[in-house]
Short mmCIF file of C-alpha atoms and ligand atoms in Angstrom, two decimals:
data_model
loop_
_atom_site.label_atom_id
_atom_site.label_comp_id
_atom_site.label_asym_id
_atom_site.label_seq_id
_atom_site.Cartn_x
_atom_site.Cartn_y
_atom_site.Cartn_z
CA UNK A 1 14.34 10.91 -0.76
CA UNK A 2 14.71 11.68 2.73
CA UNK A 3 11.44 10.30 3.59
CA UNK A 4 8.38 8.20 2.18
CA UNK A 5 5.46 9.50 2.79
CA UNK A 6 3.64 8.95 -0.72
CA UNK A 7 4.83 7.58 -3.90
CA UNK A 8 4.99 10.76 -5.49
CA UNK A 9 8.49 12.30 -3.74
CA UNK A 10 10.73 8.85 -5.21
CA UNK A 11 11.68 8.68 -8.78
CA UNK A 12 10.47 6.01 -11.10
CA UNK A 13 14.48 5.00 -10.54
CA UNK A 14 14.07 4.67 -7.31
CA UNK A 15 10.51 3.10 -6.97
CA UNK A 16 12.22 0.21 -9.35
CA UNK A 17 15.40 -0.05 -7.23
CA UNK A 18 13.79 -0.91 -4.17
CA UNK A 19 11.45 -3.64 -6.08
CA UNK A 20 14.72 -5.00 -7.29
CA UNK A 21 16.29 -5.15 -4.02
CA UNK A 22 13.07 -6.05 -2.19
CA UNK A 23 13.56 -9.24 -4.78
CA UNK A 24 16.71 -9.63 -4.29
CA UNK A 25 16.83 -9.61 -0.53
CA UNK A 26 13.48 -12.45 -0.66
CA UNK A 27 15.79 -14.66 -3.05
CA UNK A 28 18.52 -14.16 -0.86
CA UNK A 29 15.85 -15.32 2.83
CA UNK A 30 14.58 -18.20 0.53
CA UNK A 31 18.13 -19.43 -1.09
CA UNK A 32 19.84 -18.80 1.97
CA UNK A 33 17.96 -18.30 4.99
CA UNK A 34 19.77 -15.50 5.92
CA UNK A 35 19.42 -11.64 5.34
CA UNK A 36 22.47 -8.71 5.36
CA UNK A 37 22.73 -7.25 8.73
CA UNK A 38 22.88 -3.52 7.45
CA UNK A 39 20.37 -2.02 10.18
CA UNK A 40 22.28 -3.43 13.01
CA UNK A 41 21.67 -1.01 16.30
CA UNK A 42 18.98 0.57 14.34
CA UNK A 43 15.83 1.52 15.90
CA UNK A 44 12.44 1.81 14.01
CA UNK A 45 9.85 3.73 15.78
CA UNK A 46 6.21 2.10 14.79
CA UNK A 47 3.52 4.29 16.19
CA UNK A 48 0.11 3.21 15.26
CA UNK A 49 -3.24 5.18 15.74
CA UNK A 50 -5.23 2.39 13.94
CA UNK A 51 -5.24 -1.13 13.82
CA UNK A 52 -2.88 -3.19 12.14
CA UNK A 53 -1.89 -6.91 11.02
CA UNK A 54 0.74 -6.94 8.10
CA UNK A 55 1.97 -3.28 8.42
CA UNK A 56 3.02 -3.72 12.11
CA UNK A 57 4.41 -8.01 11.93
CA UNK A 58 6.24 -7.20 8.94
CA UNK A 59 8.07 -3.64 10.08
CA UNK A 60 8.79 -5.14 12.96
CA UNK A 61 9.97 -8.70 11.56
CA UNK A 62 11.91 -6.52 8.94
CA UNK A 63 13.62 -4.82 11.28
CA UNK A 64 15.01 -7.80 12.85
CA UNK A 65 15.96 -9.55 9.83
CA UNK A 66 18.61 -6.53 9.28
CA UNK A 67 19.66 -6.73 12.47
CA UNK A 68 18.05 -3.64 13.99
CA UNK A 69 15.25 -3.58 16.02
CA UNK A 70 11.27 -2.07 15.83
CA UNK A 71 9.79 -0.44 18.50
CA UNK A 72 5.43 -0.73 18.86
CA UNK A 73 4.24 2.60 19.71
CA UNK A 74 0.72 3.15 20.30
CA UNK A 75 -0.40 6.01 19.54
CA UNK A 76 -2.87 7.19 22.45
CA UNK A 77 -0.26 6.14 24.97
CA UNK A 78 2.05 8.74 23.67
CA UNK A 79 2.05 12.29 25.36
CA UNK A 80 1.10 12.52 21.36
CA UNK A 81 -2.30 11.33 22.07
CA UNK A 82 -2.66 13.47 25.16
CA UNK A 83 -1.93 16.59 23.74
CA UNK A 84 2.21 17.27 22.86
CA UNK A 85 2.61 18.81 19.47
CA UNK A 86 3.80 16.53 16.14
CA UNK A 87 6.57 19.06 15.75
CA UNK A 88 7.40 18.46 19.46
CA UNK A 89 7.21 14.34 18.96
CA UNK A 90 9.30 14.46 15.67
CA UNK A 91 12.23 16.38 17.92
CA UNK A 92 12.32 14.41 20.57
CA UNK A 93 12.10 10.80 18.99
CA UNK A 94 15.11 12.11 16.34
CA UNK A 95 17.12 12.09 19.63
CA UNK A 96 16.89 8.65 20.02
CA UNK A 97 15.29 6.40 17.24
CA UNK A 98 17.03 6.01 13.38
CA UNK A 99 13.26 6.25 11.69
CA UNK A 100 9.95 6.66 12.45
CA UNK A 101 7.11 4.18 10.74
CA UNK A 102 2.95 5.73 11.59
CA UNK A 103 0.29 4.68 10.78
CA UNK A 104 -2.56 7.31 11.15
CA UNK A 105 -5.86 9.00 10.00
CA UNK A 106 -5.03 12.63 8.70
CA UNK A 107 -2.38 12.33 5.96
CA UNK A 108 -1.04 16.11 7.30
CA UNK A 109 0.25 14.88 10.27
CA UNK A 110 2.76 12.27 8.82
CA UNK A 111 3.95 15.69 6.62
CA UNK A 112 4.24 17.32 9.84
CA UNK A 113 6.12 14.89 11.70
CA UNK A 114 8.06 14.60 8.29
CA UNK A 115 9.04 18.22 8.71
CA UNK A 116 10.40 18.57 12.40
CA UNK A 117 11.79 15.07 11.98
CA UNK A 118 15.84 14.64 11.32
CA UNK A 119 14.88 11.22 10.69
CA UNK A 120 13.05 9.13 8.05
CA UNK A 121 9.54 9.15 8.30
CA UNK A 122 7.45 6.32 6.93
CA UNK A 123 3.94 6.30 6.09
CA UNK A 124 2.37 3.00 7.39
CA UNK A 125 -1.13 3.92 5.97
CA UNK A 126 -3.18 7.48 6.34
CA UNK A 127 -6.33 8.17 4.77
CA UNK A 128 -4.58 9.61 1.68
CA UNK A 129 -2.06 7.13 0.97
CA UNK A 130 -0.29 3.91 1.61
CA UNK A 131 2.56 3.85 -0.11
CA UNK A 132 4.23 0.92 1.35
CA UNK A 133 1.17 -1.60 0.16
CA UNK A 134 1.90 -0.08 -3.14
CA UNK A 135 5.40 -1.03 -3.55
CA UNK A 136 4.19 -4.55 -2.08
CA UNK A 137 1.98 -4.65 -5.08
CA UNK A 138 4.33 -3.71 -7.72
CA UNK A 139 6.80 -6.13 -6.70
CA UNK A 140 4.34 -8.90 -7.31
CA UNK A 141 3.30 -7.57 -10.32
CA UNK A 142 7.26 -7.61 -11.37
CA UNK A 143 7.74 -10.60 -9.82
CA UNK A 144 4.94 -12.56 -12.32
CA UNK A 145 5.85 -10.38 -15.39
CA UNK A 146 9.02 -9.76 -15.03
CA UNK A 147 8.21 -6.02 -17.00
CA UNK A 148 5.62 -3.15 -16.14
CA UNK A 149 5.24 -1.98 -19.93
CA UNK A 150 2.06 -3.58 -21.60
CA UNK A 151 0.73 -5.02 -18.13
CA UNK A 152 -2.76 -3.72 -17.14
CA UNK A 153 -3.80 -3.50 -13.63
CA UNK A 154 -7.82 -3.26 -12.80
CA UNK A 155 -8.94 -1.82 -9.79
CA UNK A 156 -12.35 -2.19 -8.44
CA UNK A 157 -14.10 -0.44 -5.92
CA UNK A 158 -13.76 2.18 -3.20
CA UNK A 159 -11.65 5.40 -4.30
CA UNK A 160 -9.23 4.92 -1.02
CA UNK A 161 -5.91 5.48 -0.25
CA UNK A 162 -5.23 2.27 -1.63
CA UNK A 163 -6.02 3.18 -4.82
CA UNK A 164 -4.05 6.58 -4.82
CA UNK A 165 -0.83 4.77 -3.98
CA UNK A 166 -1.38 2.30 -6.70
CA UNK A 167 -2.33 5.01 -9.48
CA UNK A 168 0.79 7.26 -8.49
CA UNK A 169 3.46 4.21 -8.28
CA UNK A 170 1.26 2.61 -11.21
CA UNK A 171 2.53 5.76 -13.28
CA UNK A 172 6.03 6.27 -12.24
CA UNK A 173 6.38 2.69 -12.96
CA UNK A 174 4.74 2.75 -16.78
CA UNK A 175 1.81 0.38 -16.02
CA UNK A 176 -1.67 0.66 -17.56
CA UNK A 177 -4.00 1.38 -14.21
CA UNK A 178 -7.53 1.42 -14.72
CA UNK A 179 -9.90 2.35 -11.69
CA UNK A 180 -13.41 1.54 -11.37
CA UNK A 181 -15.17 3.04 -9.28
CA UNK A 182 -19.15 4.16 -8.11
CA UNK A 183 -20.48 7.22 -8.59
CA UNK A 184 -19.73 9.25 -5.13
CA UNK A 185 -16.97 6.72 -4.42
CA UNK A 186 -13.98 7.70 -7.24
CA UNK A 187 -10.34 8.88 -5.69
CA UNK A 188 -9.21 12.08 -5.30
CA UNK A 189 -9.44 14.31 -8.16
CA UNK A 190 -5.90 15.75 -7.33
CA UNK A 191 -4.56 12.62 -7.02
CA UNK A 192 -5.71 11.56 -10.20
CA UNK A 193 -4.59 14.19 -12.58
CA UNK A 194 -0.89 13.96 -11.18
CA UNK A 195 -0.78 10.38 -11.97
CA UNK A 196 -1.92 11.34 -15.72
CA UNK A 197 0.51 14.34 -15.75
CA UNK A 198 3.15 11.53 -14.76
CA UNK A 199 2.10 8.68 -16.93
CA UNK A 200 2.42 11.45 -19.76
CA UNK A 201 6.47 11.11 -19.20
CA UNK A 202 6.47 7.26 -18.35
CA UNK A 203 4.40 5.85 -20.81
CA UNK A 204 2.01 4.40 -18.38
CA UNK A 205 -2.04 4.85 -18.81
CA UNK A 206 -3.89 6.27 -16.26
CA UNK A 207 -7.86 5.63 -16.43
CA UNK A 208 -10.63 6.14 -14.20
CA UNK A 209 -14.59 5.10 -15.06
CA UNK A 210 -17.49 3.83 -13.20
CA UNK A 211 -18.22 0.58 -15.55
CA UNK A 212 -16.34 -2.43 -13.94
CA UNK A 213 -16.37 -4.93 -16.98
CA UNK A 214 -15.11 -1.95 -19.47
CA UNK A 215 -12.17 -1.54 -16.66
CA UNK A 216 -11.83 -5.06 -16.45
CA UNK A 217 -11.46 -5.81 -20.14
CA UNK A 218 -7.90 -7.36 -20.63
CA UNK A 219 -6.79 -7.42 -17.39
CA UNK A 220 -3.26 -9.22 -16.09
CA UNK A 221 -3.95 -8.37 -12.53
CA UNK A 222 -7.17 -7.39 -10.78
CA UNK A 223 -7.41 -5.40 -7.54
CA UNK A 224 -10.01 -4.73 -5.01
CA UNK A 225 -10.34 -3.38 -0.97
CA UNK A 226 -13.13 -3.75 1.23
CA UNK A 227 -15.73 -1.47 1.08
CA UNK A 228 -16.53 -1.34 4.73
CA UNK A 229 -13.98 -0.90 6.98
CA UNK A 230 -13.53 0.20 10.77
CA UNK A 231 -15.02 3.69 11.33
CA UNK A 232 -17.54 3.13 8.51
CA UNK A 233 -20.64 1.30 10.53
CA UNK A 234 -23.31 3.59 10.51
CA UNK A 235 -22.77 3.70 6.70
CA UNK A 236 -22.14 -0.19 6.17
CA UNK A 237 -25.47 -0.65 4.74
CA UNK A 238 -25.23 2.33 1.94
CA UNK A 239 -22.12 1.35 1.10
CA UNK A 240 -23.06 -2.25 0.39
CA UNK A 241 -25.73 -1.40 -1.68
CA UNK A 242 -23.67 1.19 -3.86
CA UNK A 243 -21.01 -1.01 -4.11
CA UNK A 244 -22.85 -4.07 -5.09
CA UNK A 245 -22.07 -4.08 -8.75
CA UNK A 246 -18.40 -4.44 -7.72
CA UNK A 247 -18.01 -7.59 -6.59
CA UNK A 248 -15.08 -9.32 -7.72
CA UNK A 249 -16.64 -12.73 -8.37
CA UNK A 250 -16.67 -15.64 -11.21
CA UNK A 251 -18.97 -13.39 -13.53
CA UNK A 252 -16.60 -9.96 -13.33
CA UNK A 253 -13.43 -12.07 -14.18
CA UNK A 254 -14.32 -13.37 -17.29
CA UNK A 255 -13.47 -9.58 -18.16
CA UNK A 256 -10.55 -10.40 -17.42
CA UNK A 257 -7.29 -12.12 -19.01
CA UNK A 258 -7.45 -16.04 -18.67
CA UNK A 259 -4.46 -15.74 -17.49
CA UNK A 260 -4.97 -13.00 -14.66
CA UNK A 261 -4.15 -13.04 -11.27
CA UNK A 262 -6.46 -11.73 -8.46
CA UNK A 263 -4.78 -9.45 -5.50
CA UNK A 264 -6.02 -7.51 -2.29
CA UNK A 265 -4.33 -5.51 0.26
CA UNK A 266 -5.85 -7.70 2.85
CA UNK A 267 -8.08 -7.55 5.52
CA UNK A 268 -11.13 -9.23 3.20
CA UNK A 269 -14.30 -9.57 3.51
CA UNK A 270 -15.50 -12.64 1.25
CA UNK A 271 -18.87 -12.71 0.36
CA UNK A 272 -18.79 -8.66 -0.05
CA UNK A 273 -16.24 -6.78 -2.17
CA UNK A 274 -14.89 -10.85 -3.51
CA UNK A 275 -16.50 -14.29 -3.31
CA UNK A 276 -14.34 -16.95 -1.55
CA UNK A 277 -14.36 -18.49 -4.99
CA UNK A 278 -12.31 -16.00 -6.71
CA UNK A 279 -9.93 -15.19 -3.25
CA UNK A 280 -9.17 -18.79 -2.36
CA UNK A 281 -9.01 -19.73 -5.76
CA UNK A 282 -5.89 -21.03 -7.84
CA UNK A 283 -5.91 -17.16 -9.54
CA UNK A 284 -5.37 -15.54 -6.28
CA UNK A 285 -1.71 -14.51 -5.45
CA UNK A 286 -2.97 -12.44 -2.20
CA UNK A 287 -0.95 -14.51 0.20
CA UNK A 288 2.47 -13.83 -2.22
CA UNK A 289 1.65 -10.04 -1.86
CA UNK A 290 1.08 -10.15 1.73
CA UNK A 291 4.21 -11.99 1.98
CA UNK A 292 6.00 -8.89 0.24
CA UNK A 293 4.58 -6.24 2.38
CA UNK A 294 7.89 -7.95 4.40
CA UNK A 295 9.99 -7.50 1.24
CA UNK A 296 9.27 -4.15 0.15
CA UNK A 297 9.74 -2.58 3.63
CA UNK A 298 13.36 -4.25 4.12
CA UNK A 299 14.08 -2.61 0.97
CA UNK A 300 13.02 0.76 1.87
CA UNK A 301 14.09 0.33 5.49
CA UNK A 302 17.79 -0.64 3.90
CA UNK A 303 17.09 2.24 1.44
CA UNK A 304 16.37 5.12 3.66
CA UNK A 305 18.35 3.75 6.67
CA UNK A 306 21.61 2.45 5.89
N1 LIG B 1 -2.92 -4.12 4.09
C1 LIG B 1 -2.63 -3.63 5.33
O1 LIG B 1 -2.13 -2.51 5.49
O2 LIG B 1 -2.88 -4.51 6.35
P1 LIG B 1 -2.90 -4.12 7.89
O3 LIG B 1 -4.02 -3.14 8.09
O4 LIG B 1 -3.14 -5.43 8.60
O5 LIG B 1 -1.58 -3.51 8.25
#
């Protein structure tokens, strides 16, 4: 694939190629301290309409582990922001940058600027999809069971992009993805019945309910996002109340596998969508994902770049 935009345009192939180099180039950091340089002169556009912690340290860090180099773009100081067309901004950045990474709001406009782009275009996060914290999250999966078949990931909560990534590269990838989620609050019908159509040729299961113990039942790795996030504040207080039988906490684990381990994209809220109990906890391998958020984008910069 030229570009990745959503899980959906790579292959299961590919999805598991760049989880095995994304392992292989973290072994290779750790073992070695050192990383290929196979990006060197490469430039990485980053523009960023929203916020951003691990999505914008790690491109950028990524980038300079393979030698090439990430450029912070915000997006209201571009001419972008002021007016010049995406087709327009796709042209002109081809003529001088290797990729572009953006993070936005409208999932279209990454397509767009996909479109006019000669370029790779990377989606950093849009309200539809982020991929990128997907393939983060597989990779620690892999990295703990060393297999997809037979695993079962739960995810609680909000029906966000979050969760779209993680039921399309859940099904390319044969895992069992079960989605709980509130009545008003489930993902994308769409969305949904592609990742069934795909689990259909990968083996994977694909389920979506509103009961959070029944999706919790036999869990290896459980999943949740905040409920309340920037944007949201005049509906904070709805959404805490509709949520609040989806707390990840010491009661909804023991749904759970003994033996499961806790995960969250990250920025989280304790005390709302997870207790500090079950976050900070010795079942918690958030940090490890976070960490490859750096891991999974070298791969797909190396991927889509070299
Ligand atoms: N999980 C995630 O995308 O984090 P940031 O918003 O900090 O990039």
């Amino acid at each position: 694939a030229k570009d990745v935009l959503t899980l959906e345009e790579l292959s299961s192939e590919e999805i598991v190629s760049l989880i095995q180099l994304a392992v292989q180039l973290k072994k290779q950091r750790a073992e070695t301290g050192s990383n290929p340089n196979v990006l060197q002169g490469k430039v990485l556009a980053m523009i960023f309409d929203k916020s951003s912690t691990r999505t914008r340290v790690s491109f950028e860090t990524g980038m300079l582990h393979l030698g090439g180099h990430g450029m912070f773009l915000s997006g209201k100081e571009l001419q972008l922001g002021r007016g010049e067309t995406i087709e327009d901004t796709a042209k002109v950045l081809s003529q001088y940058v290797d990729a572009i990474m953006i993070r936005t709001f409208e999932h279209e406009k990454v397509a767009e600027l996909a479109k006019h782009a000669a370029i790779p275009v990377i989606n950093g996060l849009t309200d539809g999809h982020h991929p990128c914290q997907a393939l983060a999250d597989l990779q620690t999966i892999y990295e703990e069971k060393g297999t997809f078949e037979g695993v079962k990931l739960t995810y609680v909560g909000d029906g966000n992009n979050v969760l779209h990534s993680l039921l399309i590269g859940g099904a390319k990838v044969g895992l069992h993805v079960a989605a709980a989620c509130p009545a008003g609050y489930e993902p994308n019908e769409e969305i949904v019945n592609t990742a069934k159509e795909i689990a259909k040729k990968t083996g994977a299961v694909i389920e979506v309910m509103e009961n959070p113990q029944a999706a919790v039942q036999g869990a290896d790795f459980l999943y949740t996002d905040v409920w309340t996030s920037m944007g949201q504040e005049e509906e904070a207080a709805k959404r805490l109340q509709d949520f609040a039988a989806y707390q990840v906490n010491e009661q909804l684990v023991q749904w759970a596998k003994p033996d499961y381990k806790f995960l969250h994209c990250l920025p989280a809220h304790r005390g709302e969508e997870v207790t500090a109990e079950v976050i900070d906890g010795p079942q918690s391998a958030v940090f490890e994902q976070a960490g490859n958020r750096l891991h999974a984008q070298k791969a797909v910069l190396a991927a889509l770049l070299q």
